[in-house]
Each structure stands twice: as structure tokens, then as C-alpha cells.
Coordinates of C-alpha atoms in Angstrom, one line a residue:
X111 CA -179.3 12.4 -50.6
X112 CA -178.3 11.2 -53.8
X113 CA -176.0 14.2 -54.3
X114 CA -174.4 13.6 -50.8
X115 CA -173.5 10.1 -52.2
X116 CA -175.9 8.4 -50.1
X117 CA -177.3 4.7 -51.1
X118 CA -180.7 6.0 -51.7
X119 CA -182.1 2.4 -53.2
X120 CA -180.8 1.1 -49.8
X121 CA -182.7 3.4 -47.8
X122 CA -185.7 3.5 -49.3
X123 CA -186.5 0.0 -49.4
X124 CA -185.3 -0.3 -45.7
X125 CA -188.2 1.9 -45.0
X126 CA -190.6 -0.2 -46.8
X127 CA -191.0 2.2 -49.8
X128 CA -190.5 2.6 -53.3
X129 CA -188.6 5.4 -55.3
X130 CA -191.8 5.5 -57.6
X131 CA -193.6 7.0 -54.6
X132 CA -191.4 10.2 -54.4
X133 CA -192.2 10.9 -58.1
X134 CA -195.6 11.8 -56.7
X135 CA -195.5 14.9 -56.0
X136 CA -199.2 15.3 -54.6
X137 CA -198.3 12.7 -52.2
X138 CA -197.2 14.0 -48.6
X139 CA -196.1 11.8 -45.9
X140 CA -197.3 12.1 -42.3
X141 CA -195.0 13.6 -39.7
X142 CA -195.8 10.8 -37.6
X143 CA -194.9 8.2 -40.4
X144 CA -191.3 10.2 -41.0
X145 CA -189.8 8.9 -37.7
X146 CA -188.6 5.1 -39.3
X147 CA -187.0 7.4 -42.4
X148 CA -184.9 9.6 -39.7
X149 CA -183.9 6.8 -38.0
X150 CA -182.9 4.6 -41.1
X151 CA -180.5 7.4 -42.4
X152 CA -178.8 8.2 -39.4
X153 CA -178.0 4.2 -38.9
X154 CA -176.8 4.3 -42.7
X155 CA -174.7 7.1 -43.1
X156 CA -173.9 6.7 -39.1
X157 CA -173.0 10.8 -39.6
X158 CA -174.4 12.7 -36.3
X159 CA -174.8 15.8 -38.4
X160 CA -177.0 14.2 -41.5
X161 CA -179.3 17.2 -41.5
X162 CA -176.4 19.8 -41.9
X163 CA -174.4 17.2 -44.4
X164 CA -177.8 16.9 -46.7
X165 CA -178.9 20.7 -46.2
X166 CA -175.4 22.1 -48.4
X167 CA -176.9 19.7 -51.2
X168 CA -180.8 21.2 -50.6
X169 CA -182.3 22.4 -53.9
X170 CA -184.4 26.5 -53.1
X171 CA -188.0 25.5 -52.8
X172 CA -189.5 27.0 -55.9
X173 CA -192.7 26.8 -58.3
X174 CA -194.9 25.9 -55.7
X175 CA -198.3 27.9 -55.1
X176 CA -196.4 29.2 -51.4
X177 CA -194.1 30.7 -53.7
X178 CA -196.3 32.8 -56.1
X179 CA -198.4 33.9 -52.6
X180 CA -195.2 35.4 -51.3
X181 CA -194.4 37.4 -54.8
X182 CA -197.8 38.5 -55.8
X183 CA -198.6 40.2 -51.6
X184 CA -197.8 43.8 -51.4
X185 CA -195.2 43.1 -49.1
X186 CA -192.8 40.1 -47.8
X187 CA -194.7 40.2 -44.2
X188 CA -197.7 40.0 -46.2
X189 CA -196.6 37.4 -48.0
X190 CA -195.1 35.4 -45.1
X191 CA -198.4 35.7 -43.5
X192 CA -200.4 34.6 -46.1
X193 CA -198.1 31.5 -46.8
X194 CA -198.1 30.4 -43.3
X195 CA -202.2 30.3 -43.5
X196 CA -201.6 27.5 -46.2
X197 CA -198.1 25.8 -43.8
X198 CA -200.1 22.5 -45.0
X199 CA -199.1 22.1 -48.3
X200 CA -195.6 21.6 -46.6
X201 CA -196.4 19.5 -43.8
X202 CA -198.6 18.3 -41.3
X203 CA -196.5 19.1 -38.2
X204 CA -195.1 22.8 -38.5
X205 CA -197.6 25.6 -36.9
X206 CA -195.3 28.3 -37.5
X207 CA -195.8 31.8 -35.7
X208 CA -195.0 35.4 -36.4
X209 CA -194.2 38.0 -33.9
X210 CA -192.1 41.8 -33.8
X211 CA -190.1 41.9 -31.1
X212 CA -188.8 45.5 -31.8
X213 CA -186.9 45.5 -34.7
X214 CA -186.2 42.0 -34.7
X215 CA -189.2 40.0 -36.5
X216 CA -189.2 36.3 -34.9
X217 CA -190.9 33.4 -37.2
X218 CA -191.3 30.3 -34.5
X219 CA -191.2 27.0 -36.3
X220 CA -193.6 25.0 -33.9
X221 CA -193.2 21.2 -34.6
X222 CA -193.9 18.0 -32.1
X223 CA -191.5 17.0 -29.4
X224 CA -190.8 14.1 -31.4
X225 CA -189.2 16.2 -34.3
X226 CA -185.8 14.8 -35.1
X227 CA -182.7 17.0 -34.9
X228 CA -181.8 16.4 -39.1
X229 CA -185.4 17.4 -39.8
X230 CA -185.3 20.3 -37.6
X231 CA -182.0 21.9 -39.1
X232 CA -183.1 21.1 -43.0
X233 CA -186.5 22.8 -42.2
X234 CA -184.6 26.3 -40.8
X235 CA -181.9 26.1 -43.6
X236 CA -184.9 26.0 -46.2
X237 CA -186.6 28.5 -44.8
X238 CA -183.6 30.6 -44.7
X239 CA -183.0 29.3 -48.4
X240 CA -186.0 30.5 -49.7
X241 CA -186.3 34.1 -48.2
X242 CA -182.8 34.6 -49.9
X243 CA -184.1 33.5 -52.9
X244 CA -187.0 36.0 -52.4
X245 CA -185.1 38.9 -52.0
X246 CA -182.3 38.1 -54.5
X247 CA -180.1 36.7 -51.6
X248 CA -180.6 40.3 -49.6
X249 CA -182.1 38.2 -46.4
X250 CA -179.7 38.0 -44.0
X251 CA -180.8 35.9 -40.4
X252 CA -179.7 37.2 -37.3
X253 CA -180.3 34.1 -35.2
X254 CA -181.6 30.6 -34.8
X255 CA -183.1 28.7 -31.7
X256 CA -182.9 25.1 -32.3
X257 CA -185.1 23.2 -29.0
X258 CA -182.6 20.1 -28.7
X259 CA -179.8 20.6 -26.7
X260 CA -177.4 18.8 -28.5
X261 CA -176.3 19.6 -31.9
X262 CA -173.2 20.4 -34.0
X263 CA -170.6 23.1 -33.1
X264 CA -170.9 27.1 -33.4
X265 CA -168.5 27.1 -37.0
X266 CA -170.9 24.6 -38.2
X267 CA -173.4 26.3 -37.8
X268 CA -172.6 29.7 -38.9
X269 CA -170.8 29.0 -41.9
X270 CA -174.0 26.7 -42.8
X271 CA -176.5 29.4 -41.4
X272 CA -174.9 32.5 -41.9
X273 CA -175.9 33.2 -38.1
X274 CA -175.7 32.6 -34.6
X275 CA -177.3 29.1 -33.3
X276 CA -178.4 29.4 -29.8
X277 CA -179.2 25.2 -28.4
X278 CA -182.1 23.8 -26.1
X279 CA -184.2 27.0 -26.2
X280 CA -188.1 27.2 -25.3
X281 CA -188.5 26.9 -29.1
X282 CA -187.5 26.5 -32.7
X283 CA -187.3 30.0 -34.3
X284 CA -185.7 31.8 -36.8
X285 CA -184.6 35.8 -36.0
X286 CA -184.2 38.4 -38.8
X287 CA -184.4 42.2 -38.8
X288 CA -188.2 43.3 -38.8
X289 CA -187.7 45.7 -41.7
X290 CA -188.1 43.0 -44.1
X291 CA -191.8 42.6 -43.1
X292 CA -192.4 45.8 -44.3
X293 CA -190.3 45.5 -47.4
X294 CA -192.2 46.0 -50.7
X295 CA -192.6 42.5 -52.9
X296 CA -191.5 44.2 -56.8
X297 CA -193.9 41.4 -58.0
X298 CA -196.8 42.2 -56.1
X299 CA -199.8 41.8 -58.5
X300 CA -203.7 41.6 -56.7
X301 CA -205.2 39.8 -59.2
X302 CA -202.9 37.1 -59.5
X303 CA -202.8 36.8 -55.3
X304 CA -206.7 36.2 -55.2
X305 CA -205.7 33.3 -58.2
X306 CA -203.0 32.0 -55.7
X307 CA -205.1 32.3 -52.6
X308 CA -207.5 30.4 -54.6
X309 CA -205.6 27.4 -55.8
X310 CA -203.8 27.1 -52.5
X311 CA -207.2 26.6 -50.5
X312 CA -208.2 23.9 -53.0
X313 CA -204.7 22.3 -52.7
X314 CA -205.3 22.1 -49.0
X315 CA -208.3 21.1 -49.0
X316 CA -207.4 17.9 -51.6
X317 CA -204.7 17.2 -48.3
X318 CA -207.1 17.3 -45.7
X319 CA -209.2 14.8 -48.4
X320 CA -205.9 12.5 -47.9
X321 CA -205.2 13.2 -44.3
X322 CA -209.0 11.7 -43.4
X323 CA -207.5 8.4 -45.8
X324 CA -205.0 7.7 -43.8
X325 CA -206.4 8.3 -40.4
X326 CA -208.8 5.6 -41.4
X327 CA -206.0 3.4 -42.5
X328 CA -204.3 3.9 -39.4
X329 CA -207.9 3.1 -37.5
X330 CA -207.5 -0.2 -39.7
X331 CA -204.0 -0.9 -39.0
X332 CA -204.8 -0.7 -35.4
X333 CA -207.5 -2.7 -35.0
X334 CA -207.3 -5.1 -37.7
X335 CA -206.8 -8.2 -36.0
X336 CA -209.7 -7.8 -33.6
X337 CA -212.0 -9.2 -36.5
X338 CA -214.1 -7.7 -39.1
X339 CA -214.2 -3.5 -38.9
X340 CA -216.8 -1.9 -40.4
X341 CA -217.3 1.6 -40.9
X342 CA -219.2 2.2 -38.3
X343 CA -216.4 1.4 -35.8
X344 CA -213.6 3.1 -37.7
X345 CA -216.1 6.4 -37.6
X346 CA -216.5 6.0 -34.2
X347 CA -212.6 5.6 -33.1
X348 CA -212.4 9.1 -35.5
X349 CA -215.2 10.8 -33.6
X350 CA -217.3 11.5 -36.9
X351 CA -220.8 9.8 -37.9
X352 CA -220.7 6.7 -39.8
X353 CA -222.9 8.9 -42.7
X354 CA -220.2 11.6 -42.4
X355 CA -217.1 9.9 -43.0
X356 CA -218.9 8.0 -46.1
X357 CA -219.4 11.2 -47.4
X358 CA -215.7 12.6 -46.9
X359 CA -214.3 9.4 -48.4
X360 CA -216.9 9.8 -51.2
X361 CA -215.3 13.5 -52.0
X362 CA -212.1 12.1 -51.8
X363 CA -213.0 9.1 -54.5
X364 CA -212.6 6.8 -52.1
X365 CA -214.4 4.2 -50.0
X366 CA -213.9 2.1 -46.3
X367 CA -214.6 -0.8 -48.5
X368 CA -211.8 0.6 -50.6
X369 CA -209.4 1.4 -48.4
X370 CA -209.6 -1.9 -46.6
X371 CA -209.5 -4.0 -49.2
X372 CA -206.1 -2.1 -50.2
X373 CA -204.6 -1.9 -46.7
X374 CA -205.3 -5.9 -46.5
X375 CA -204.0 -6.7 -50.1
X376 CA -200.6 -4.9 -49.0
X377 CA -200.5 -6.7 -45.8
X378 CA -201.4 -10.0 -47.1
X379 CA -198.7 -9.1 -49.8
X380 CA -196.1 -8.3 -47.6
X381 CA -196.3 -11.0 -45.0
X382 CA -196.4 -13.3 -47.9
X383 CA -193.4 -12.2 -50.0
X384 CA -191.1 -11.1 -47.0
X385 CA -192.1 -13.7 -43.4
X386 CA -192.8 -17.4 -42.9
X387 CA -195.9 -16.9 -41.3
X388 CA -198.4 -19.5 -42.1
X389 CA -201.2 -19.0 -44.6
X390 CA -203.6 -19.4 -41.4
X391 CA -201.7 -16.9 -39.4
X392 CA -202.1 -14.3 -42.4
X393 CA -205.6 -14.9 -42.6
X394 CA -206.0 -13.7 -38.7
X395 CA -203.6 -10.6 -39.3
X396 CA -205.7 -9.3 -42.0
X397 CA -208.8 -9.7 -40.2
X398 CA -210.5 -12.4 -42.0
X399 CA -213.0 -14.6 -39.9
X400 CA -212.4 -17.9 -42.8
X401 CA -209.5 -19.0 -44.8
X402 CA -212.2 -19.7 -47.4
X403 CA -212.8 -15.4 -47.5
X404 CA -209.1 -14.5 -47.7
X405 CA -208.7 -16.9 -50.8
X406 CA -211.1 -15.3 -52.8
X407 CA -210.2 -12.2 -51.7
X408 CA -206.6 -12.9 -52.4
X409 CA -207.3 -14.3 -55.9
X410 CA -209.3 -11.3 -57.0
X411 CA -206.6 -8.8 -55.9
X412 CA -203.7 -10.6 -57.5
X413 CA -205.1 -13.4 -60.0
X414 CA -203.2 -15.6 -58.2
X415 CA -203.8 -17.9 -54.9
X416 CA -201.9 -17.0 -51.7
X417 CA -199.5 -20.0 -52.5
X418 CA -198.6 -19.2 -55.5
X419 CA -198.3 -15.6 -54.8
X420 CA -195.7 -16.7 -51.9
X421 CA -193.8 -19.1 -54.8
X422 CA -193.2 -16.4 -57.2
X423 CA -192.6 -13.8 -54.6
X424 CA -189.4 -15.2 -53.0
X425 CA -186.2 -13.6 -53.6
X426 CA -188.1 -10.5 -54.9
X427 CA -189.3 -7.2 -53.0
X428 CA -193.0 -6.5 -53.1
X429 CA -193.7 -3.9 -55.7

């Protein structure tokens, strides 16, 4: 974005982030939490065709633990297979598919309905990206399926794609010729791919550790204001046993008294620094029964009482 000139700072703070948080690169934001960030840009840069404007400045997707899968298999279906049984390190929301058609090889890109058209188009040019890094730019696409039915024009496209862009098919998918499934991987090493299959399952499993965090934080953020939640009700809106889900949080170093308290301190933060709600007001949003309770609270998350928090805060963003 920053290479397309656009006002990054802007943006993210309009979505209620920080730039600190895309230095993390362990963190991965939830598909369903990406829909505010695709409508922010699009009002900003008011460009139709973000998603083709930001994919010319896309860096290869490289170093990554997908990467060494692909190039230590026997061969790039191999690889391609392999990768896609670890699809979580990239996201949450892609379920991608591989099928031979003949001697055209079709990789569906399954994502939710709600998938926005710049996501959608960055995704396929990445992919495409990083199979022509694979092959020392030998891949060559025959075709992509985009599902929306609206979208930029066929020069667009091709010169961006290198291919054909059929619109408002059954599914996203990306066509190549089938021989490259077959096609020998010159790095293809066993040892190493049993070290990479290795670290790949741990990597995933750390993400499924952080997808149960914020499935309880979203349990919180829902039901919050009803009053006190305890972790018996947050395990029972996930389906798990209260014993269970203290467990899981305890692998993940985590707590529910932990990751209330936090969820509460940012809200109480927020509403603070940025509204004009009343201090009583803020005490029922972040599900305190007394005032007395959210003062203490307050004061031993921040040193400071809610007033004075709110004094120092205004005119500055919440860090």
C-alpha cells in the first residue's frame, strides 16, 4: 500500500489498529475481522480496482515454511499438495482444492461468500506469483475464474494475469497445464521435507492455540453487557466443557480471567479516550455489576483512575 502511495497511517488507525501490529508477523487476522479493512481502502483510495492497483506493488511470498514444503517434495503437485494440508498458516478462509481435468490441472480457491473482490484478485495474483517464482518464472496460467460478476476489463486482466479472466463462475479457481504436477522439484531433499512437515504442524497448531483466543473474545464481545461471564458460559456458547477450554487456554498461556480482563481494559480504554459516554455507562458496557469494581479494576490496569485516564487521553489515539 505504501508503494502505491496510499496514506497507510490514515487507514490503519481508521480501522482501529496500529502499525506496530503488522510487525508481528505470528499474528494473523481473522477473515471475518478483514471485512472493515476492505471497506476502509476502497472508501480511501475510492479506486474500483484496489486489488489489481495494490497486486503490481505485491512483494513473491517467500521464506515461509509453505515455501521450503514446495521445494524439498519430489515434485511441484507434491509440493502443492502438501502446502495446501497446512492453507492455515495463510488464512483462515481459503480451502483450496486440487483436481486434473485432462491436461489442464485446476486449483479451486474456496473462500466465504463474503470475500471481497480486492481480496479475491491479490490472493490469485499471489498464487500465480509464487508458482513463477517456483519454477524460475516457467509457470504460465491458462485461466482464472473469479465468482463475482463484476470486475475490471479483459486488458486488465490479462496484462496483470498473464491469462484469460472468465467472471461470475461457480467458483474461484486458477487453470494451468497439468504437466506441472508432475514436474520434478530440483530441490527436492526427504529429510529436510519430514523437518518442514514438522515445523509447519507445530506452526498450525500455535494458530489454532490463537484461533480458540479469539473465539472466546468474540463470545465476550458478544455477550458482555448481559453482566458478569464466566467461563462456564463462554464454554458453553463454544460447544466445549468448561474443564476443556481451561485447558486449551492454559496451552496457549492464556486464561478467561486473562483475556477478559484485557478485552475490558481495551474497551474501557477506548470508550474513554475516543466517546462521551458517562463513566456509569462504561461501567455497564464492560460488564461490571458496581462502579466501585470497574475503579479498581481500572486503576490496576492503568495506574490511573478512569477520570484521569479520560483527562490525559483527549486529543490522543489509544495506544
Amino acid at each position: 500500500m505504501t508503494r502505491a502511495g496510499i496514506d497507510v497511517p490514515t487507514l490503519i488507525q481508521r480501522c482501529g489498529l496500529r502499525l506496530a501490529d503488522l510487525e508481528d508477523k505470528r499474528l494473523r487476522t481473522p477473515h471475518a475481522a478483514q471485512q472493515q479493512f476492505w471497506q476502509v481502502l476502497q472508501e480511501l483510495t475510492d479506486d474500483p480496482d484496489i486489488g489489481l492497483t495494490l497486486a503490481r506493488h505485491l512483494p513473491a511470498y517467500h521464506g515461509q515454511v509453505l515455501e521450503y514444503l514446495f521445494l524439498s517434495s519430489p515434485t511441484f503437485g507434491e509440493g502443492l499438495r502438501r502446502a495446501m494440508n497446512y492453507e492455515r498458516l495463510l488464512s483462515d478462509a481459503l480451502q483450496g482444492q486440487l483436481r486434473r481435468d485432462g491436461e489442464v490441472a485446476i486449483l479451486s480457491l474456496n473462500l466465504p461468500a463474503d470475500s471481497q473482490r480486492p481480496f479475491i484478485e491479490l490472493l490469485a495474483f499471489g498464487v500465480i506469483e509464487f508458482f513463477r517464482k517456483l519454477t524460475a518464472d516457467s509457470f504460465a496460467p491458462l485461466a482464472l475464474h473469479f465468482s463475482f460478476k463484476h470486475g475490471a476489463n479483459a486488458e486488465q486482466y490479462q496484462a496483470l494475469y498473464g491469462c484469460p479472466v472468465l467472471l461470475g463462475r461457480e467458483e474461484n479457481s486458477l487453470h494451468f497445464p497439468a504437466h506441472w504436477l508432475d514436474t520434478p522439484s530440483p530441490h527436492a531433499e526427504p529429510e529436510l521435507l519430514a523437518l518442514h512437515e514438522q515445523v509447519a504442524s507445530e506452526r498450525v497448531a500455535e494458530l489454532e492455540r490463537q484461533d480458540l483466543i479469539y473465539a472466546v473474545r468474540k463470545v465476550i464481545a458478544e455477550h458482555l453487557e448481559s453482566g458478569e461471564l464466566s467461563l462456564e458460559q463462554v464454554a458453553e456458547q463454544l460447544g466445549l466443557r468448561s474443564r476443556l477450554l481451561r485447558s486449551r487456554l492454559a496451552s496457549a498461556n492464556s486464561s478467561f480471567n486473562q483475556i477478559l480482563g484485557d478485552y475490558r481494559c481495551r474497551l474501557a480504554k477506548r470508550l474513554l479516550a475516543g466517546t462521551d459516554e458517562s463513566i456509569d455507562q462504561i461501567v455497564y458496557l464492560t460488564g461490571f455489576s458496581e462502579p466501585s469494581t470497574f475503579y479498581r479494576a481500572f486503576r490496576r490496569w492503568t495506574g490511573q483512575t478512569p477520570v484521569e485516564y479520560r483527562r490525559s487521553r483527549r486529543g490522543v489515539s489509544d495506544s
